[in-house]
PDB file of C-alpha atoms in Angstrom:
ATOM      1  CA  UNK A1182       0.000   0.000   0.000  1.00 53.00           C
ATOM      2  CA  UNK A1183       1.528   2.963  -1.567  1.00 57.00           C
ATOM      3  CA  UNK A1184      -0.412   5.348  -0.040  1.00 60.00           C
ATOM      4  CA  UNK A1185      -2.243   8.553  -1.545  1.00 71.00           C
ATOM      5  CA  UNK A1186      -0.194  10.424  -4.233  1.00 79.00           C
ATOM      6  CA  UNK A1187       0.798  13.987  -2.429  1.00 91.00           C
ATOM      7  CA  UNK A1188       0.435  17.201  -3.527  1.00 94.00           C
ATOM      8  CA  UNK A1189       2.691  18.428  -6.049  1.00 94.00           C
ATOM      9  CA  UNK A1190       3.363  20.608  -9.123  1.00 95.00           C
ATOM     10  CA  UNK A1191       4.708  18.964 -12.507  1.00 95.00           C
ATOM     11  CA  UNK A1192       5.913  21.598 -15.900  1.00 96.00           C
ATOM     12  CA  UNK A1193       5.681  21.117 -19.348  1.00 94.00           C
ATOM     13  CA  UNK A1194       9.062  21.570 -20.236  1.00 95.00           C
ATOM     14  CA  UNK A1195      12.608  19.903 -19.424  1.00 95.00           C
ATOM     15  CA  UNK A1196      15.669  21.243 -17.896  1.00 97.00           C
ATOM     16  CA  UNK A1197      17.828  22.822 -20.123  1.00 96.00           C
ATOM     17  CA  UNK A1198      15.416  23.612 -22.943  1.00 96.00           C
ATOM     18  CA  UNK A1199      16.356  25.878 -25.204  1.00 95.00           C
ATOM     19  CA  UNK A1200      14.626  29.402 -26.784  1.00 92.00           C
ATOM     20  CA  UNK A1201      16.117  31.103 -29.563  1.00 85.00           C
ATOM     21  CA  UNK A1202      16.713  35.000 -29.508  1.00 83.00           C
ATOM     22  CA  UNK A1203      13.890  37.104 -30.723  1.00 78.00           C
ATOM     23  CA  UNK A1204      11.395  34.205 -30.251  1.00 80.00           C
ATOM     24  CA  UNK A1205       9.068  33.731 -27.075  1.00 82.00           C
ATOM     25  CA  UNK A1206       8.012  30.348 -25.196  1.00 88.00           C
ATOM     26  CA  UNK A1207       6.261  29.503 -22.469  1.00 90.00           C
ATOM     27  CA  UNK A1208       6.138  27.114 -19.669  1.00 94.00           C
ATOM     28  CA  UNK A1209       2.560  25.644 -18.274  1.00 93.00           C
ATOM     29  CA  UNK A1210       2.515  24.358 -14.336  1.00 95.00           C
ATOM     30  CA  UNK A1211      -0.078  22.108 -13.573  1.00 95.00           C
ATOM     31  CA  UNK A1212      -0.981  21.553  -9.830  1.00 94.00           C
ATOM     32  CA  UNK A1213      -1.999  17.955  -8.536  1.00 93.00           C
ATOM     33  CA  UNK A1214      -3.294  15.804  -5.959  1.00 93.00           C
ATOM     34  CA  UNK A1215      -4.685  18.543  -3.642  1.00 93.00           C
ATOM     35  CA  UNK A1216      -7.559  20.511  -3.283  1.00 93.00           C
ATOM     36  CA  UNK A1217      -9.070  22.810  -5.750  1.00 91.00           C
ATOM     37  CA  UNK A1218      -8.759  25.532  -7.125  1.00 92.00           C
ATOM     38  CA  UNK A1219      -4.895  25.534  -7.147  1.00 94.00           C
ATOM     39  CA  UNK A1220      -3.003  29.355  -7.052  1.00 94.00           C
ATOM     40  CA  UNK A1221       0.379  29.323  -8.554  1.00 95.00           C
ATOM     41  CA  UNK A1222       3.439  32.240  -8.341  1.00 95.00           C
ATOM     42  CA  UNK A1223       6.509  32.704 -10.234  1.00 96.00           C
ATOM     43  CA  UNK A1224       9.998  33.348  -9.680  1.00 96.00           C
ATOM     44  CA  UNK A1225      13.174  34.041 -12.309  1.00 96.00           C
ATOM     45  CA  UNK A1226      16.634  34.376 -12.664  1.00 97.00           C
ATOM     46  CA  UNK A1227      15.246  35.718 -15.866  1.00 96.00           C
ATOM     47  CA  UNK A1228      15.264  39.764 -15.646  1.00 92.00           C
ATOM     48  CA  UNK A1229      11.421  40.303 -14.714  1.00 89.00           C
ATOM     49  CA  UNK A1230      10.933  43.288 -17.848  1.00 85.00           C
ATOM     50  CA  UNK A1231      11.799  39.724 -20.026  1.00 89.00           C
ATOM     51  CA  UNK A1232       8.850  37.676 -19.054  1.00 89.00           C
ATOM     52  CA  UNK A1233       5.530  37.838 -17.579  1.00 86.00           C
ATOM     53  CA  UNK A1234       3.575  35.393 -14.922  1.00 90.00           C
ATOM     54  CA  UNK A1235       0.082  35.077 -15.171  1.00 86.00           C
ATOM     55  CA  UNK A1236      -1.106  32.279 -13.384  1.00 89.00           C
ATOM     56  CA  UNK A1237      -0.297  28.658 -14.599  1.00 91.00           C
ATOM     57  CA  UNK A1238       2.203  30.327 -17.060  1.00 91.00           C
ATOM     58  CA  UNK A1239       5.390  31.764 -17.353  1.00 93.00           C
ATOM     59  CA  UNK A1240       6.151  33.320 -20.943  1.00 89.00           C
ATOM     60  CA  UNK A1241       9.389  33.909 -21.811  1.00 90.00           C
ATOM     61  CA  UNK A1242       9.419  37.144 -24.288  1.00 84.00           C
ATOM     62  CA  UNK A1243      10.746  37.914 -27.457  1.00 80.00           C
ATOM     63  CA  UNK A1244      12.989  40.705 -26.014  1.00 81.00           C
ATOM     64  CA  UNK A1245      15.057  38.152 -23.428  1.00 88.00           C
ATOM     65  CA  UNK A1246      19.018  38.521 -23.811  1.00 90.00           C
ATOM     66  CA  UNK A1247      20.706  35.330 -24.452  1.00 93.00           C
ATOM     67  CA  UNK A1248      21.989  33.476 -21.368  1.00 95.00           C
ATOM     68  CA  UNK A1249      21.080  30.400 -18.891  1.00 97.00           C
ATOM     69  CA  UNK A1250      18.190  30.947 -16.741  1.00 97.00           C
ATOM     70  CA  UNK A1251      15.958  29.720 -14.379  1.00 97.00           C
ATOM     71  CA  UNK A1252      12.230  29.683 -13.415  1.00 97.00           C
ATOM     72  CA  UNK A1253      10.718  28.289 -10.385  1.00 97.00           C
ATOM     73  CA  UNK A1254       7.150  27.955  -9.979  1.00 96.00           C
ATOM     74  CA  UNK A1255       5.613  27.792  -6.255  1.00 96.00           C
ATOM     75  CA  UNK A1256       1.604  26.075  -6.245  1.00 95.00           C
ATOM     76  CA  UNK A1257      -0.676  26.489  -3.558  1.00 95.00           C
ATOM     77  CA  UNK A1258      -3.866  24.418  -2.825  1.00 94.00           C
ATOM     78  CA  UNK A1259      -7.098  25.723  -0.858  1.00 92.00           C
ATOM     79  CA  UNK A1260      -6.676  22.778   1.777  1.00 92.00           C
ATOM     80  CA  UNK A1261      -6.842  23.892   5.533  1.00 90.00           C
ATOM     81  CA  UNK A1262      -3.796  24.353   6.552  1.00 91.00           C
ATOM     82  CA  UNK A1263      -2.819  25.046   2.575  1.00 92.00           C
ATOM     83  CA  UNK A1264      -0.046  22.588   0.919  1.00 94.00           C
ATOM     84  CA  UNK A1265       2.291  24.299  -1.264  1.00 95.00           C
ATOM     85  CA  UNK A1266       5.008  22.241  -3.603  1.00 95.00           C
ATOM     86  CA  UNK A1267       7.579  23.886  -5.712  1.00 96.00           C
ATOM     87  CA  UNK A1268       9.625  22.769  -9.233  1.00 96.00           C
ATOM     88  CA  UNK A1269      12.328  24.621 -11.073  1.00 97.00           C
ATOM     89  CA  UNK A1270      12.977  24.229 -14.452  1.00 97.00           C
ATOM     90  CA  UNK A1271      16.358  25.632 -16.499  1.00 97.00           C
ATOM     91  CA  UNK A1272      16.819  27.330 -20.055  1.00 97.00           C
ATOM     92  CA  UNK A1273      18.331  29.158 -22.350  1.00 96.00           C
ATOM     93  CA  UNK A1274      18.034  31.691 -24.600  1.00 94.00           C
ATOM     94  CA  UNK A1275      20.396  31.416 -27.225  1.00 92.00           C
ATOM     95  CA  UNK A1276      21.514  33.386 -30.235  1.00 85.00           C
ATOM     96  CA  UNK A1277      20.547  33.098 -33.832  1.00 76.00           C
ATOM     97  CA  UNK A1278      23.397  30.999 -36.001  1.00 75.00           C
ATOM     98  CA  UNK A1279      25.113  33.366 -38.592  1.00 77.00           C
ATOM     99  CA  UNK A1280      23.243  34.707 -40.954  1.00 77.00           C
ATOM    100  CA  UNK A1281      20.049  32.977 -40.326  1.00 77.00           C
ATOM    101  CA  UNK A1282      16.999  35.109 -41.141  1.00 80.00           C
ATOM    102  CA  UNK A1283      14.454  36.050 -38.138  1.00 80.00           C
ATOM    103  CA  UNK A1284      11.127  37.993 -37.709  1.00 81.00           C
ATOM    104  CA  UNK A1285      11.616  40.763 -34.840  1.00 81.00           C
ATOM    105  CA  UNK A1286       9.477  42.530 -33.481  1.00 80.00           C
ATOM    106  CA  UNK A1287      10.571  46.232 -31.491  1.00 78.00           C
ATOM    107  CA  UNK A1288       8.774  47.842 -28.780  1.00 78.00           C
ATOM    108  CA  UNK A1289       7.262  47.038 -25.597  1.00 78.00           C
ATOM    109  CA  UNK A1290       5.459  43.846 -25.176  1.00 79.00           C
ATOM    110  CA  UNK A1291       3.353  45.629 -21.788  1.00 79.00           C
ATOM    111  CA  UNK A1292       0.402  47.897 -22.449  1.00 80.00           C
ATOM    112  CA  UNK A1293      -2.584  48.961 -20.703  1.00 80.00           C
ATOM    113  CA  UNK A1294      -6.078  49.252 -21.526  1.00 75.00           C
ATOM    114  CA  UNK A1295      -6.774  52.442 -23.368  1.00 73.00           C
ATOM    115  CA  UNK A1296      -3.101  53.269 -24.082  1.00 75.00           C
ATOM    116  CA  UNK A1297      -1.799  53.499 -27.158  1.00 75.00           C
ATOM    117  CA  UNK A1298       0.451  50.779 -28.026  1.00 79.00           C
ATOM    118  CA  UNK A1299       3.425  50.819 -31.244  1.00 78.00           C
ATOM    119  CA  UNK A1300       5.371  47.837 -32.380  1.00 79.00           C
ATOM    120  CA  UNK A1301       7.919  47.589 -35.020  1.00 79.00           C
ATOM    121  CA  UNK A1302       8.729  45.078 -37.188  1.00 79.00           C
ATOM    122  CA  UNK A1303      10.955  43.510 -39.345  1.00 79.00           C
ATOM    123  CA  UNK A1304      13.203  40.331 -40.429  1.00 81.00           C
ATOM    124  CA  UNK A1305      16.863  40.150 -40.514  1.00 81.00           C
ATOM    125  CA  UNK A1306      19.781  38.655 -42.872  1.00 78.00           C
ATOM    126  CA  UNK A1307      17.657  38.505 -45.784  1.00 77.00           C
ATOM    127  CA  UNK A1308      16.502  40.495 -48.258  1.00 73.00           C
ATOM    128  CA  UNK A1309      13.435  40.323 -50.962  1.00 73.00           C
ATOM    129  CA  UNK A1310      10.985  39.999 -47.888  1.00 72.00           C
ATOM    130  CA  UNK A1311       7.464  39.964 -48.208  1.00 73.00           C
ATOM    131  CA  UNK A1312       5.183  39.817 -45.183  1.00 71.00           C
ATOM    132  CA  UNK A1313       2.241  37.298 -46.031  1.00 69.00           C
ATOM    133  CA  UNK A1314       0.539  37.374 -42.664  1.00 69.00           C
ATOM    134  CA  UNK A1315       0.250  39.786 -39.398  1.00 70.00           C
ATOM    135  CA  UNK A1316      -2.341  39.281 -37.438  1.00 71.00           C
ATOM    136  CA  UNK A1317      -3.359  39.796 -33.746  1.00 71.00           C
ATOM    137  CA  UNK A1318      -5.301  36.885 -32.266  1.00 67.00           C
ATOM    138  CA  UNK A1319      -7.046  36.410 -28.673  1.00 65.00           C
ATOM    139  CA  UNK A1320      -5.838  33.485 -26.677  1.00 59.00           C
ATOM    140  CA  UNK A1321      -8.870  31.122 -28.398  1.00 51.00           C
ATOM    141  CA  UNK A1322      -6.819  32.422 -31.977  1.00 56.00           C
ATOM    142  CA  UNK A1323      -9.651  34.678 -32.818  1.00 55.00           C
ATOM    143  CA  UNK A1324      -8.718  37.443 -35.146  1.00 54.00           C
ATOM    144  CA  UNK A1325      -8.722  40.434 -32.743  1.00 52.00           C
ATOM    145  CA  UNK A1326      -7.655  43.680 -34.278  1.00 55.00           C
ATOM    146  CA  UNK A1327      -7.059  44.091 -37.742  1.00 52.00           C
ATOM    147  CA  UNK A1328      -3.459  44.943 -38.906  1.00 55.00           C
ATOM    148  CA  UNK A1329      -2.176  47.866 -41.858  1.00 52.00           C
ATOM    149  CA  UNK A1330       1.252  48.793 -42.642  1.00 54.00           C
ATOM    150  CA  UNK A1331       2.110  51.303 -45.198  1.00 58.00           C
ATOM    151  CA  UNK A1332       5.813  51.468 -44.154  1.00 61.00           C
ATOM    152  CA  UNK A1333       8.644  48.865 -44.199  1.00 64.00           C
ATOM    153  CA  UNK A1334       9.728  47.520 -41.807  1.00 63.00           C
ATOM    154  CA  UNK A1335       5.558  47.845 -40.386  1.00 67.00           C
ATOM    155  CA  UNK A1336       4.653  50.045 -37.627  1.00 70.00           C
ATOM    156  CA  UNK A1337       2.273  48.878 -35.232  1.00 70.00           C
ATOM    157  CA  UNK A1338      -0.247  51.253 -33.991  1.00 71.00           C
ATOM    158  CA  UNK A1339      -3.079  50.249 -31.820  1.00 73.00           C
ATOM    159  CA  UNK A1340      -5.043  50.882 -28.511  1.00 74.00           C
ATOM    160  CA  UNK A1341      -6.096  48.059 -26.690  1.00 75.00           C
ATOM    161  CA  UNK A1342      -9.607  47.809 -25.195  1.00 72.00           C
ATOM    162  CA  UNK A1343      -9.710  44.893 -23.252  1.00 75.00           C
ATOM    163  CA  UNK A1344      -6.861  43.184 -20.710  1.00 76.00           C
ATOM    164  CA  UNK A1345      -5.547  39.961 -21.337  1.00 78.00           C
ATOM    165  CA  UNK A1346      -2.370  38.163 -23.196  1.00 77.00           C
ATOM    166  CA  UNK A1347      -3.066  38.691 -27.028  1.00 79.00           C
ATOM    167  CA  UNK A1348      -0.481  37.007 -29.554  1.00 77.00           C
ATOM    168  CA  UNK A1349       0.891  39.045 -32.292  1.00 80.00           C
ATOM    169  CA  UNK A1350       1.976  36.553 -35.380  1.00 79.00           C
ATOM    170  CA  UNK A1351       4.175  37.378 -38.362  1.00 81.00           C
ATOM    171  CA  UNK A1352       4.695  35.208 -41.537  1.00 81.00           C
ATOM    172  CA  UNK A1353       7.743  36.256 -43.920  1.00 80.00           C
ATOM    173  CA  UNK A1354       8.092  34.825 -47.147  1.00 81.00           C
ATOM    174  CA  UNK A1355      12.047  35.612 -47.842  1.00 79.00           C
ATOM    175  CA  UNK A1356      14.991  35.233 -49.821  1.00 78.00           C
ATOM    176  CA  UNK A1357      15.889  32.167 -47.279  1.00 78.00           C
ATOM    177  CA  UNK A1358      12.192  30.479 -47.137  1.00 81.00           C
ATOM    178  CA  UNK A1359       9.607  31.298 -44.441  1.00 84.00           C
ATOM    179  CA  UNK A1360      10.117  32.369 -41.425  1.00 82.00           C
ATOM    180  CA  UNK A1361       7.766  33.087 -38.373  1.00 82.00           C
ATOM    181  CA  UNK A1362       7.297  34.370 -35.391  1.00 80.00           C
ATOM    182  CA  UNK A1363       5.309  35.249 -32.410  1.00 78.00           C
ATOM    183  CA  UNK A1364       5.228  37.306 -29.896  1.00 78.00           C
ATOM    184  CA  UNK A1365       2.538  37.557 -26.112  1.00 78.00           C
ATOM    185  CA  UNK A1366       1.396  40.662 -25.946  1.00 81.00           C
ATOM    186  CA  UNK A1367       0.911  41.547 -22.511  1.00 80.00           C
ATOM    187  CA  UNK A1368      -2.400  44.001 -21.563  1.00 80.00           C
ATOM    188  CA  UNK A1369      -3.591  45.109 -17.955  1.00 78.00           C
ATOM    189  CA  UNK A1370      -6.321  46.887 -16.601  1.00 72.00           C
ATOM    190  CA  UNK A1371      -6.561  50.364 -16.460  1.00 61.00           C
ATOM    191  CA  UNK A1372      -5.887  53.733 -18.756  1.00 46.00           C
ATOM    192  CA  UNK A1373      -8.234  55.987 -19.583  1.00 44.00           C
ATOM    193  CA  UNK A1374      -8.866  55.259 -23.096  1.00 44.00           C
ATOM    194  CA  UNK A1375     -11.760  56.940 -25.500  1.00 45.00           C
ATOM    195  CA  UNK A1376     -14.005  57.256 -22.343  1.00 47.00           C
ATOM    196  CA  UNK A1377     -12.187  58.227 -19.420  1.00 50.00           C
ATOM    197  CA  UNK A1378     -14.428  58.490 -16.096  1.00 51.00           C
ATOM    198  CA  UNK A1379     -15.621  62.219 -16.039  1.00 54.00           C
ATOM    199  CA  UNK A1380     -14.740  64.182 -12.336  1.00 52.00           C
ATOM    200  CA  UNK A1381     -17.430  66.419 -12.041  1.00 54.00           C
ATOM    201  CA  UNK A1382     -21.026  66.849 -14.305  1.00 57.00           C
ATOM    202  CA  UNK A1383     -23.545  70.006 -13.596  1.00 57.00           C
ATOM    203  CA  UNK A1384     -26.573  69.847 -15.381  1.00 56.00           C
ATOM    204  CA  UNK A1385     -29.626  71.869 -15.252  1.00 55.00           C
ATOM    205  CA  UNK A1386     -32.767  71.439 -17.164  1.00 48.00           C
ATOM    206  CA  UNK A1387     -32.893  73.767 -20.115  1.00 56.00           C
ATOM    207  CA  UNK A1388     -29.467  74.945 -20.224  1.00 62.00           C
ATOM    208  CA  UNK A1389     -27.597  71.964 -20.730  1.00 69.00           C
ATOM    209  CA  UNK A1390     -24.822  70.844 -19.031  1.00 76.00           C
ATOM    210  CA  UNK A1391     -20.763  70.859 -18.260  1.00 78.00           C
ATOM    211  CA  UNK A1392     -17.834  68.945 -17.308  1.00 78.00           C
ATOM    212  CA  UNK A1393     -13.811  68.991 -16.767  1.00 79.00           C
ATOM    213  CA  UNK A1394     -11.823  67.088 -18.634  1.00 78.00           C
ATOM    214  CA  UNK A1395      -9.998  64.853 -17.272  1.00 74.00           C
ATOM    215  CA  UNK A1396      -5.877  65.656 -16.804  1.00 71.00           C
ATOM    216  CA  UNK A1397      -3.843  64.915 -20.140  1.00 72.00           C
ATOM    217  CA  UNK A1398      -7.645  64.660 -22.243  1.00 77.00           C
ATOM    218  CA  UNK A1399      -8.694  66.391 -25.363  1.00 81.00           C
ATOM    219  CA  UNK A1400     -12.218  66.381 -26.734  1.00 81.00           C
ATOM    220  CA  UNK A1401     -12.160  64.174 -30.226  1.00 79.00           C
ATOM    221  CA  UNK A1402     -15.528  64.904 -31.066  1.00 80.00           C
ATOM    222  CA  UNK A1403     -19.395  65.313 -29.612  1.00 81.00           C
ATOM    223  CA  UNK A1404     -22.569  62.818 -30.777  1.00 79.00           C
ATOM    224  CA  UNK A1405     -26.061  63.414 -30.061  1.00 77.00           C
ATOM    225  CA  UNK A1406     -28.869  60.416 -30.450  1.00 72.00           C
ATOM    226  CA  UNK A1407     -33.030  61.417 -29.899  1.00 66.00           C
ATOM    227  CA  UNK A1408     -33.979  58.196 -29.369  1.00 58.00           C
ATOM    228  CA  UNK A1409     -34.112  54.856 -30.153  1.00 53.00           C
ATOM    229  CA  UNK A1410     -35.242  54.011 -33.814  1.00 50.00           C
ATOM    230  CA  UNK A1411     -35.096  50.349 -33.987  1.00 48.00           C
ATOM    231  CA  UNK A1412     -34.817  47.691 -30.871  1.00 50.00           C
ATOM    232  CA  UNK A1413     -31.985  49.069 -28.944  1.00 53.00           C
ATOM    233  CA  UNK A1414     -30.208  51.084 -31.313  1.00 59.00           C
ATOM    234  CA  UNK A1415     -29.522  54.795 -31.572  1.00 62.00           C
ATOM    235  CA  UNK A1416     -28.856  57.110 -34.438  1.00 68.00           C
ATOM    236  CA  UNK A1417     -26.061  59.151 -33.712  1.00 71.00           C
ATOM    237  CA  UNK A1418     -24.744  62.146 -35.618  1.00 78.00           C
ATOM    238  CA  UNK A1419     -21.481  64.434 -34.517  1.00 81.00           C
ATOM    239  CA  UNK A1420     -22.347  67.864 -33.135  1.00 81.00           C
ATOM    240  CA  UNK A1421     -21.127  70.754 -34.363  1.00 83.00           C
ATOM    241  CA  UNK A1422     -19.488  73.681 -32.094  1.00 83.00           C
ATOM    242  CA  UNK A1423     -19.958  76.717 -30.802  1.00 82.00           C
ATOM    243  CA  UNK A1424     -23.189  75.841 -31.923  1.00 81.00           C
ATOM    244  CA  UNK A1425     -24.126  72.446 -29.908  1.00 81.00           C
ATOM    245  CA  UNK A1426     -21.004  72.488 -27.698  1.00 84.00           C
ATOM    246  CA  UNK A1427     -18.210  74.744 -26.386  1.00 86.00           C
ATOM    247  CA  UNK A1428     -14.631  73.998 -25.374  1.00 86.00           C
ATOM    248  CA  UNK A1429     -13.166  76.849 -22.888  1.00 85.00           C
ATOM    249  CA  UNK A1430      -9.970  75.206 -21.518  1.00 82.00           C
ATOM    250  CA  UNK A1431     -10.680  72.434 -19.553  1.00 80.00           C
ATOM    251  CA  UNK A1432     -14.452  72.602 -19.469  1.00 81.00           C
ATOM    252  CA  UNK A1433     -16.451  71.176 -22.223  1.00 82.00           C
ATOM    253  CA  UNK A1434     -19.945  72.405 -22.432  1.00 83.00           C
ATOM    254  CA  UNK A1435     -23.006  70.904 -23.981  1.00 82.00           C
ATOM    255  CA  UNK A1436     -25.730  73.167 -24.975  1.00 78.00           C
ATOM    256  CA  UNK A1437     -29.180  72.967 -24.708  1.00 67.00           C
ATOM    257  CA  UNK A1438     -29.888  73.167 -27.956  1.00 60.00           C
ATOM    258  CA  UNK A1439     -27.209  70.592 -29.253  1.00 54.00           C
ATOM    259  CA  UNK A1440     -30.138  69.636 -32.070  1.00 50.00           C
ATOM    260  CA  UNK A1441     -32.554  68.784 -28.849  1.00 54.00           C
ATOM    261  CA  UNK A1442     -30.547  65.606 -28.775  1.00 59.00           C
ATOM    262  CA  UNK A1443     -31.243  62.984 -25.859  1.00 63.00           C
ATOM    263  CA  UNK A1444     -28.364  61.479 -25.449  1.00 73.00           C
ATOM    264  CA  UNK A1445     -24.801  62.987 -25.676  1.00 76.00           C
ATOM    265  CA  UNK A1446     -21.376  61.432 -25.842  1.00 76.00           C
ATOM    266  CA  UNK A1447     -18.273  62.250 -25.876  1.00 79.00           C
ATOM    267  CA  UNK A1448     -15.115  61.107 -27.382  1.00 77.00           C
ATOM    268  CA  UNK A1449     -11.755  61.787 -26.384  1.00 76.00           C
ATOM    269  CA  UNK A1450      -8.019  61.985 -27.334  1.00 73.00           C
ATOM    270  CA  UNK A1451      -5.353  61.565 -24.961  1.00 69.00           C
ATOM    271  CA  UNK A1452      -2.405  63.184 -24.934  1.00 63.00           C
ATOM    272  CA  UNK A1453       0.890  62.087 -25.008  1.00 54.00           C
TER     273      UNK A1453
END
């Protein structure tokens, strides 16, 4: 008799696995033989603006410098008193052979909700390069945001509305064959994005209403709706000012006029 199995922690990789430069990886814990729901944290002799920890995973970015490493993940169970089992697991990031060709991408791989993200990219020791694919996919590889480039290398331009780890994906056909790569995208809560909470609203029947804008905020535009014209939806149309709304400095004021217009909002730019 054996026993019950005890709590422990296994990974999906081996020690000494290797990543090569400009590429990203990632390493899945999976918690065992305890009781649900499992919690899991992350430690590195990896330089922590080089990976990020969410979780069960531990992904290894694109922008890691070559060298040996280590990552140790620490699982917790929600037993009374809790059990907690550790594994480590080593790797490398190692260097591209001479003049092998490689997609890179430039930039941060962080953002925040309603920021304003830019990415560079581009392929190296090659030349005749043609980009067949970039796309931006959810974790379920769900086309997210659509991509454009009109430069080359492509910039990346692109404000993120919702938190998460998104994976950007590149496709090179090149003088040296096709080459790929892929990148975790990183987003977190917060920013203030196209509708930033509003500090302070005064409104008085008949005479419209007012508002500051919020620090480092610039009014993009003004839409009015009456009502709605078919299930749930609205018509809206922009609103033109002086005439429907004023900007003095910081305070943005809506008319009462403003095309006797139900509903009002407000779209906004945020500066740099």
């Amino acid at each position: 008799n054996m026993g019950p199995a005890s709590f422990g922690v296994s990974l999906n990789k081996s020690n000494g696995f290797e990543v090569q430069e400009g590429q990203s990886d990632a390493i899945v814990a999976t918690a065992g033989n305890g009781t649900a729901p499992y919690t899991y944290g992350w430690d590195s002799t990896l330089g922590a603006t080089h990976y990020t920890a969410s979780g069960d995973t531990f992904t290894i970015l694109a922008t890691a410098p070559t060298g040996s490493y280590s990552a140790t993940v620490t699982a917790t169970d929600s037993s009374d008193p809790v059990q907690e089992a550790q594994r480590t697991v080593t790797f490398s990031v190692v260097g591209l052979p001479p003049g092998q060709p490689a997609v890179v991408f430039s930039g941060s791989l962080s953002g925040t909700v309603g920021v304003r993200m830019e990415l560079t990219l581009g392929v190296t020791n090659t030349t005749l390069i043609e980009f067949q694919t970039v796309g931006l996919k959810d974790p379920l590889g769900v086309d997210y945001w659509e991509w454009d480039y009109s430069n080359f290398p492509p910039d990346f331009a692109f404000t993120p509305d919702q938190a998460g780890n998104w994976t950007l994906t590149a496709v090179a056909d090149t003088s040296s064959g096709i080459i790929t790569n892929g990148v975790t995208l990183t987003i977190s809560e917060g920013g203030g994005g196209d509708n930033p909470p509003i500090p302070a609203i005064t409104f008085m029947a008949g005479t419209g209403f007012s508002f500051e804008l919020p620090a480092g905020h610039t009014v993009a535009s003004v839409q009015g709706a009456d009502a709605a014209v078919a299930g749930d939806a609205f018509t809206w149309t922009d609103l033109s000012s002086p005439a429907d709304y004023e900007v003095v400095g910081s305070q943005v004021t809506i008319k009462s006029g403003a095309q006797g217009r139900r509903l009002i909002r407000v779209w906004f730019n945020i500066v740099p």
